[in-house]
Every structure is written in structure tokens, then in C-alpha cells.
PDB file of N, CA and C in Angstrom:
ATOM      1  N   MET A 398      42.598  67.065 195.248  1.00 85.00           N
ATOM      2  CA  MET A 398      44.528  66.911 195.260  1.00 85.00           C
ATOM      3  C   MET A 398      44.697  66.581 196.704  1.00 85.00           C
ATOM      4  N   ASN A 399      44.737  65.185 196.443  1.00 90.00           N
ATOM      5  CA  ASN A 399      45.615  64.096 197.472  1.00 90.00           C
ATOM      6  C   ASN A 399      46.174  65.780 198.599  1.00 90.00           C
ATOM      7  N   ASP A 400      46.479  64.017 200.122  1.00 91.00           N
ATOM      8  CA  ASP A 400      47.382  65.107 201.348  1.00 91.00           C
ATOM      9  C   ASP A 400      47.951  65.477 201.447  1.00 91.00           C
ATOM     10  N   VAL A 401      49.597  64.360 200.435  1.00 92.00           N
ATOM     11  CA  VAL A 401      50.546  64.054 200.470  1.00 92.00           C
ATOM     12  C   VAL A 401      50.974  65.944 199.907  1.00 92.00           C
ATOM     13  N   ASP A 402      50.186  66.056 197.882  1.00 92.00           N
ATOM     14  CA  ASP A 402      49.814  67.243 197.416  1.00 92.00           C
ATOM     15  C   ASP A 402      49.805  68.740 198.223  1.00 92.00           C
ATOM     16  N   LYS A 403      48.425  68.242 199.628  1.00 89.00           N
ATOM     17  CA  LYS A 403      48.298  69.154 199.678  1.00 89.00           C
ATOM     18  C   LYS A 403      49.383  69.734 200.789  1.00 89.00           C
ATOM     19  N   ARG A 404      49.312  68.696 201.270  1.00 90.00           N
ATOM     20  CA  ARG A 404      51.385  68.902 202.188  1.00 90.00           C
ATOM     21  C   ARG A 404      52.574  70.011 201.816  1.00 90.00           C
ATOM     22  N   LYS A 405      52.987  69.025 200.441  1.00 92.00           N
ATOM     23  CA  LYS A 405      53.884  69.888 200.141  1.00 92.00           C
ATOM     24  C   LYS A 405      53.834  71.691 198.940  1.00 92.00           C
ATOM     25  N   LEU A 406      52.162  71.117 199.255  1.00 90.00           N
ATOM     26  CA  LEU A 406      51.695  73.214 198.450  1.00 90.00           C
ATOM     27  C   LEU A 406      52.179  73.694 199.619  1.00 90.00           C
ATOM     28  N   ILE A 407      51.713  73.546 201.295  1.00 88.00           N
ATOM     29  CA  ILE A 407      51.903  74.330 201.863  1.00 88.00           C
ATOM     30  C   ILE A 407      52.844  74.197 202.712  1.00 88.00           C
ATOM     31  N   GLU A 408      54.403  74.289 202.776  1.00 91.00           N
ATOM     32  CA  GLU A 408      55.542  74.118 202.567  1.00 91.00           C
ATOM     33  C   GLU A 408      55.675  75.012 201.749  1.00 91.00           C
ATOM     34  N   SER A 409      55.266  74.575 200.695  1.00 93.00           N
ATOM     35  CA  SER A 409      56.047  76.263 199.737  1.00 93.00           C
ATOM     36  C   SER A 409      55.739  76.515 199.512  1.00 93.00           C
ATOM     37  N   MET A 410      54.486  77.224 201.030  1.00 91.00           N
ATOM     38  CA  MET A 410      53.595  78.507 201.533  1.00 91.00           C
ATOM     39  C   MET A 410      54.753  79.404 201.856  1.00 91.00           C
ATOM     40  N   ILE A 411      55.066  78.246 203.422  1.00 91.00           N
ATOM     41  CA  ILE A 411      55.762  79.194 205.044  1.00 91.00           C
ATOM     42  C   ILE A 411      58.035  78.562 204.633  1.00 91.00           C
ATOM     43  N   ALA A 412      58.277  79.923 205.059  1.00 93.00           N
ATOM     44  CA  ALA A 412      59.660  79.628 204.864  1.00 93.00           C
ATOM     45  C   ALA A 412      59.872  79.836 206.308  1.00 93.00           C
ATOM     46  N   GLU A 413      59.407  80.352 207.020  1.00 94.00           N
ATOM     47  CA  GLU A 413      59.750  79.814 208.378  1.00 94.00           C
ATOM     48  C   GLU A 413      58.465  79.712 209.298  1.00 94.00           C
ATOM     49  N   VAL A 414      58.410  79.329 210.717  1.00 93.00           N
ATOM     50  CA  VAL A 414      58.091  78.478 211.649  1.00 93.00           C
ATOM     51  C   VAL A 414      59.175  78.945 213.149  1.00 93.00           C
ATOM     52  N   HIS A 415      58.095  80.380 213.556  1.00 93.00           N
ATOM     53  CA  HIS A 415      58.906  79.928 214.894  1.00 93.00           C
ATOM     54  C   HIS A 415      57.060  79.954 216.240  1.00 93.00           C
ATOM     55  N   LEU A 416      57.893  78.794 216.980  1.00 93.00           N
ATOM     56  CA  LEU A 416      57.324  78.533 218.234  1.00 93.00           C
ATOM     57  C   LEU A 416      57.300  79.261 219.114  1.00 93.00           C
ATOM     58  N   HIS A 417      56.157  79.241 220.140  1.00 92.00           N
ATOM     59  CA  HIS A 417      55.901  80.055 221.951  1.00 92.00           C
ATOM     60  C   HIS A 417      57.248  79.142 222.097  1.00 92.00           C
ATOM     61  N   PRO A 418      57.698  79.278 223.274  1.00 92.00           N
ATOM     62  CA  PRO A 418      58.923  78.210 223.776  1.00 92.00           C
ATOM     63  C   PRO A 418      57.090  76.911 224.358  1.00 92.00           C
ATOM     64  N   LYS A 419      57.870  75.809 225.327  1.00 90.00           N
ATOM     65  CA  LYS A 419      57.143  74.412 224.712  1.00 90.00           C
ATOM     66  C   LYS A 419      56.841  74.689 226.388  1.00 90.00           C
ATOM     67  N   GLU A 420      57.583  75.387 226.513  1.00 90.00           N
ATOM     68  CA  GLU A 420      56.998  75.838 228.720  1.00 90.00           C
ATOM     69  C   GLU A 420      55.534  75.839 228.797  1.00 90.00           C
ATOM     70  N   THR A 421      55.451  77.317 228.123  1.00 90.00           N
ATOM     71  CA  THR A 421      53.908  77.600 228.450  1.00 90.00           C
ATOM     72  C   THR A 421      53.204  78.011 226.973  1.00 90.00           C
ATOM     73  N   TRP A 422      53.124  76.737 226.608  1.00 89.00           N
ATOM     74  CA  TRP A 422      51.606  76.180 225.223  1.00 89.00           C
ATOM     75  C   TRP A 422      51.178  76.085 226.468  1.00 89.00           C
ATOM     76  N   GLU A 423      49.161  75.602 226.569  1.00 87.00           N
ATOM     77  CA  GLU A 423      48.459  75.773 227.415  1.00 87.00           C
ATOM     78  C   GLU A 423      47.194  74.693 226.511  1.00 87.00           C
ATOM     79  N   ALA A 424      46.733  74.333 226.740  1.00 87.00           N
ATOM     80  CA  ALA A 424      45.976  73.064 226.286  1.00 87.00           C
ATOM     81  C   ALA A 424      44.289  74.310 225.799  1.00 87.00           C
ATOM     82  N   GLY A 425      44.771  73.328 224.837  1.00 82.00           N
ATOM     83  CA  GLY A 425      43.930  73.984 223.476  1.00 82.00           C
ATOM     84  C   GLY A 425      43.592  75.785 223.346  1.00 82.00           C
ATOM     85  N   LYS A 426      44.827  75.793 223.065  1.00 84.00           N
ATOM     86  CA  LYS A 426      46.305  77.205 222.716  1.00 84.00           C
ATOM     87  C   LYS A 426      47.048  76.481 221.507  1.00 84.00           C
ATOM     88  N   ASN A 427      47.479  77.961 220.374  1.00 85.00           N
ATOM     89  CA  ASN A 427      47.741  77.906 219.317  1.00 85.00           C
ATOM     90  C   ASN A 427      48.738  77.887 220.200  1.00 85.00           C
ATOM     91  N   PRO A 428      50.043  77.514 219.348  1.00 89.00           N
ATOM     92  CA  PRO A 428      51.747  76.732 220.114  1.00 89.00           C
ATOM     93  C   PRO A 428      52.198  78.342 219.232  1.00 89.00           C
ATOM     94  N   ILE A 429      52.030  78.232 217.910  1.00 88.00           N
ATOM     95  CA  ILE A 429      53.039  79.166 216.666  1.00 88.00           C
ATOM     96  C   ILE A 429      52.606  80.975 217.285  1.00 88.00           C
ATOM     97  N   LYS A 430      54.062  80.739 217.238  1.00 90.00           N
ATOM     98  CA  LYS A 430      53.915  82.373 217.416  1.00 90.00           C
ATOM     99  C   LYS A 430      53.921  83.439 216.204  1.00 90.00           C
ATOM    100  N   GLU A 431      55.130  82.706 215.214  1.00 88.00           N
ATOM    101  CA  GLU A 431      54.828  84.046 214.301  1.00 88.00           C
ATOM    102  C   GLU A 431      54.556  82.678 212.892  1.00 88.00           C
ATOM    103  N   ILE A 432      54.708  83.068 211.871  1.00 88.00           N
ATOM    104  CA  ILE A 432      54.545  81.723 210.565  1.00 88.00           C
ATOM    105  C   ILE A 432      54.939  83.211 209.068  1.00 88.00           C
ATOM    106  N   LYS A 433      56.464  83.160 208.643  1.00 90.00           N
ATOM    107  CA  LYS A 433      57.171  84.186 207.430  1.00 90.00           C
ATOM    108  C   LYS A 433      56.732  83.222 206.583  1.00 90.00           C
ATOM    109  N   TYR A 434      55.978  83.745 205.694  1.00 89.00           N
ATOM    110  CA  TYR A 434      55.620  82.786 204.322  1.00 89.00           C
ATOM    111  C   TYR A 434      56.953  83.712 203.423  1.00 89.00           C
ATOM    112  N   ALA A 435      56.935  81.993 202.210  1.00 92.00           N
ATOM    113  CA  ALA A 435      57.726  82.804 201.006  1.00 92.00           C
ATOM    114  C   ALA A 435      57.819  83.999 199.992  1.00 92.00           C
ATOM    115  N   PHE A 436      56.848  84.008 199.857  1.00 89.00           N
ATOM    116  CA  PHE A 436      56.216  85.395 199.467  1.00 89.00           C
ATOM    117  C   PHE A 436      54.811  86.381 199.938  1.00 89.00           C
ATOM    118  N   PRO A 437      55.225  87.143 199.338  1.00 90.00           N
ATOM    119  CA  PRO A 437      54.604  88.942 200.652  1.00 90.00           C
ATOM    120  C   PRO A 437      53.976  88.906 200.798  1.00 90.00           C
ATOM    121  N   VAL A 438      52.448  88.953 202.087  1.00 85.00           N
ATOM    122  CA  VAL A 438      51.297  89.402 202.742  1.00 85.00           C
ATOM    123  C   VAL A 438      51.128  90.373 202.688  1.00 85.00           C
ATOM    124  N   SER A 439      49.721  91.088 202.754  1.00 87.00           N
ATOM    125  CA  SER A 439      49.798  92.353 203.128  1.00 87.00           C
ATOM    126  C   SER A 439      49.420  92.211 204.134  1.00 87.00           C
ATOM    127  N   LYS A 440      49.124  93.570 204.916  1.00 86.00           N
ATOM    128  CA  LYS A 440      48.949  93.689 206.301  1.00 86.00           C
ATOM    129  C   LYS A 440      47.265  93.423 206.038  1.00 86.00           C
ATOM    130  N   GLU A 441      46.816  93.897 205.635  1.00 85.00           N
ATOM    131  CA  GLU A 441      45.157  93.514 205.717  1.00 85.00           C
ATOM    132  C   GLU A 441      44.505  92.229 206.102  1.00 85.00           C
ATOM    133  N   VAL A 442      45.187  91.736 205.378  1.00 81.00           N
ATOM    134  CA  VAL A 442      44.948  89.715 205.136  1.00 81.00           C
ATOM    135  C   VAL A 442      45.895  89.249 205.863  1.00 81.00           C
ATOM    136  N   MET A 443      46.648  89.682 206.962  1.00 79.00           N
ATOM    137  CA  MET A 443      46.814  89.159 208.182  1.00 79.00           C
ATOM    138  C   MET A 443      46.166  89.612 209.202  1.00 79.00           C
ATOM    139  N   ASP A 444      45.930  90.322 209.205  1.00 80.00           N
ATOM    140  CA  ASP A 444      44.889  91.188 209.854  1.00 80.00           C
ATOM    141  C   ASP A 444      44.112  89.759 210.474  1.00 80.00           C
ATOM    142  N   ALA A 445      43.218  89.811 208.945  1.00 77.00           N
ATOM    143  CA  ALA A 445      41.931  88.853 208.644  1.00 77.00           C
ATOM    144  C   ALA A 445      42.787  87.175 209.447  1.00 77.00           C
ATOM    145  N   LEU A 446      43.356  87.060 209.375  1.00 73.00           N
ATOM    146  CA  LEU A 446      44.594  85.347 209.332  1.00 73.00           C
ATOM    147  C   LEU A 446      44.218  85.731 210.074  1.00 73.00           C
ATOM    148  N   ARG A 447      44.412  86.606 211.563  1.00 72.00           N
ATOM    149  CA  ARG A 447      44.875  86.301 212.969  1.00 72.00           C
ATOM    150  C   ARG A 447      42.879  86.484 213.835  1.00 72.00           C
ATOM    151  N   GLU A 448      42.567  87.080 213.007  1.00 69.00           N
ATOM    152  CA  GLU A 448      41.445  87.209 213.738  1.00 69.00           C
ATOM    153  C   GLU A 448      40.186  85.747 214.667  1.00 69.00           C
ATOM    154  N   ASN A 449      40.246  85.259 215.622  1.00 65.00           N
ATOM    155  CA  ASN A 449      39.467  83.939 216.092  1.00 65.00           C
ATOM    156  C   ASN A 449      38.605  84.964 216.444  1.00 65.00           C
ATOM    157  N   VAL A 450      38.078  85.034 215.992  1.00 62.00           N
ATOM    158  CA  VAL A 450      36.082  84.253 215.812  1.00 62.00           C
ATOM    159  C   VAL A 450      35.773  83.893 213.594  1.00 62.00           C
ATOM    160  N   ALA A 451      34.204  83.397 214.486  1.00 67.00           N
ATOM    161  CA  ALA A 451      33.715  83.109 213.118  1.00 67.00           C
ATOM    162  C   ALA A 451      33.512  84.438 212.273  1.00 67.00           C
ATOM    163  N   SER A 452      33.077  83.759 211.204  1.00 67.00           N
ATOM    164  CA  SER A 452      32.673  84.267 210.505  1.00 67.00           C
ATOM    165  C   SER A 452      31.915  84.236 210.007  1.00 67.00           C
ATOM    166  N   VAL A 453      30.470  84.707 208.883  1.00 75.00           N
ATOM    167  CA  VAL A 453      29.411  83.824 208.130  1.00 75.00           C
ATOM    168  C   VAL A 453      29.250  84.471 206.529  1.00 75.00           C
ATOM    169  N   GLU A 454      29.335  83.647 205.519  1.00 80.00           N
ATOM    170  CA  GLU A 454      29.714  83.672 204.499  1.00 80.00           C
ATOM    171  C   GLU A 454      28.095  83.635 203.733  1.00 80.00           C
ATOM    172  N   THR A 455      27.650  84.645 202.723  1.00 85.00           N
ATOM    173  CA  THR A 455      25.863  83.925 202.317  1.00 85.00           C
ATOM    174  C   THR A 455      26.677  84.098 200.422  1.00 85.00           C
ATOM    175  N   VAL A 456      25.399  83.403 200.620  1.00 88.00           N
ATOM    176  CA  VAL A 456      25.856  83.032 198.804  1.00 88.00           C
ATOM    177  C   VAL A 456      24.257  83.202 198.405  1.00 88.00           C
ATOM    178  N   CYS A 457      24.246  84.346 197.049  1.00 87.00           N
ATOM    179  CA  CYS A 457      22.512  84.895 196.943  1.00 87.00           C
ATOM    180  C   CYS A 457      22.851  84.759 195.410  1.00 87.00           C
ATOM    181  N   LEU A 458      22.331  84.064 195.042  1.00 86.00           N
ATOM    182  CA  LEU A 458      21.912  84.277 193.542  1.00 86.00           C
ATOM    183  C   LEU A 458      20.640  85.358 192.730  1.00 86.00           C
ATOM    184  N   LEU A 459      20.987  85.529 192.213  1.00 86.00           N
ATOM    185  CA  LEU A 459      19.834  86.591 191.443  1.00 86.00           C
ATOM    186  C   LEU A 459      20.178  86.807 190.318  1.00 86.00           C
ATOM    187  N   SER A 460      18.528  86.606 189.686  1.00 87.00           N
ATOM    188  CA  SER A 460      18.371  86.509 187.971  1.00 87.00           C
ATOM    189  C   SER A 460      17.309  87.178 188.132  1.00 87.00           C
ATOM    190  N   LYS A 461      16.764  87.043 186.698  1.00 86.00           N
ATOM    191  CA  LYS A 461      16.082  88.747 185.838  1.00 86.00           C
ATOM    192  C   LYS A 461      15.691  88.055 185.142  1.00 86.00           C
ATOM    193  N   LYS A 462      14.226  88.096 185.667  1.00 84.00           N
ATOM    194  CA  LYS A 462      12.671  87.335 184.943  1.00 84.00           C
ATOM    195  C   LYS A 462      12.465  87.731 183.960  1.00 84.00           C
ATOM    196  N   ALA A 463      12.527  86.976 183.111  1.00 81.00           N
ATOM    197  CA  ALA A 463      12.517  87.829 181.418  1.00 81.00           C
ATOM    198  C   ALA A 463      11.134  87.968 181.227  1.00 81.00           C
ATOM    199  N   GLN A 464      10.329  88.803 180.508  1.00 72.00           N
ATOM    200  CA  GLN A 464       8.863  89.855 180.600  1.00 72.00           C
ATOM    201  C   GLN A 464       8.795  89.216 179.284  1.00 72.00           C
TER     202      GLN A 464
END
């Protein structure tokens, strides 16, 4: 997917974006106050998106040896 297609996809998923007042913006901080999506999003998903912590994922391949 090229950059233009990615942008179109993201734009189609977002209905509205609300920003904090420009006078309150701080360097290194996110100026976005609220994003309203064009589809329903559960509270659990929204809470996970708001977390500002690093996460670690582990992928493990399990196989059974033939005997």
C-alpha cells in the first residue's frame, strides 16, 4: 500500500479530530484532544489506544516432534 492509499484509508476511518487550543500546545506533547471515528469503537480498544507505555509482544513457534 503506498502512502496516498494509506492516507485515504486513515481519512475514511476518522469522522472528526479535535485539538487542544494552540496556546496550550507543548513541545513533545500530543495536541490532539479527541478523535471521533466513523465506526463504533469499544471502550477497551480506546483505553488501549490511550495508553502511553511501551509494549512487548512475543511470538513463539510450537511444534510437536514426530516419534
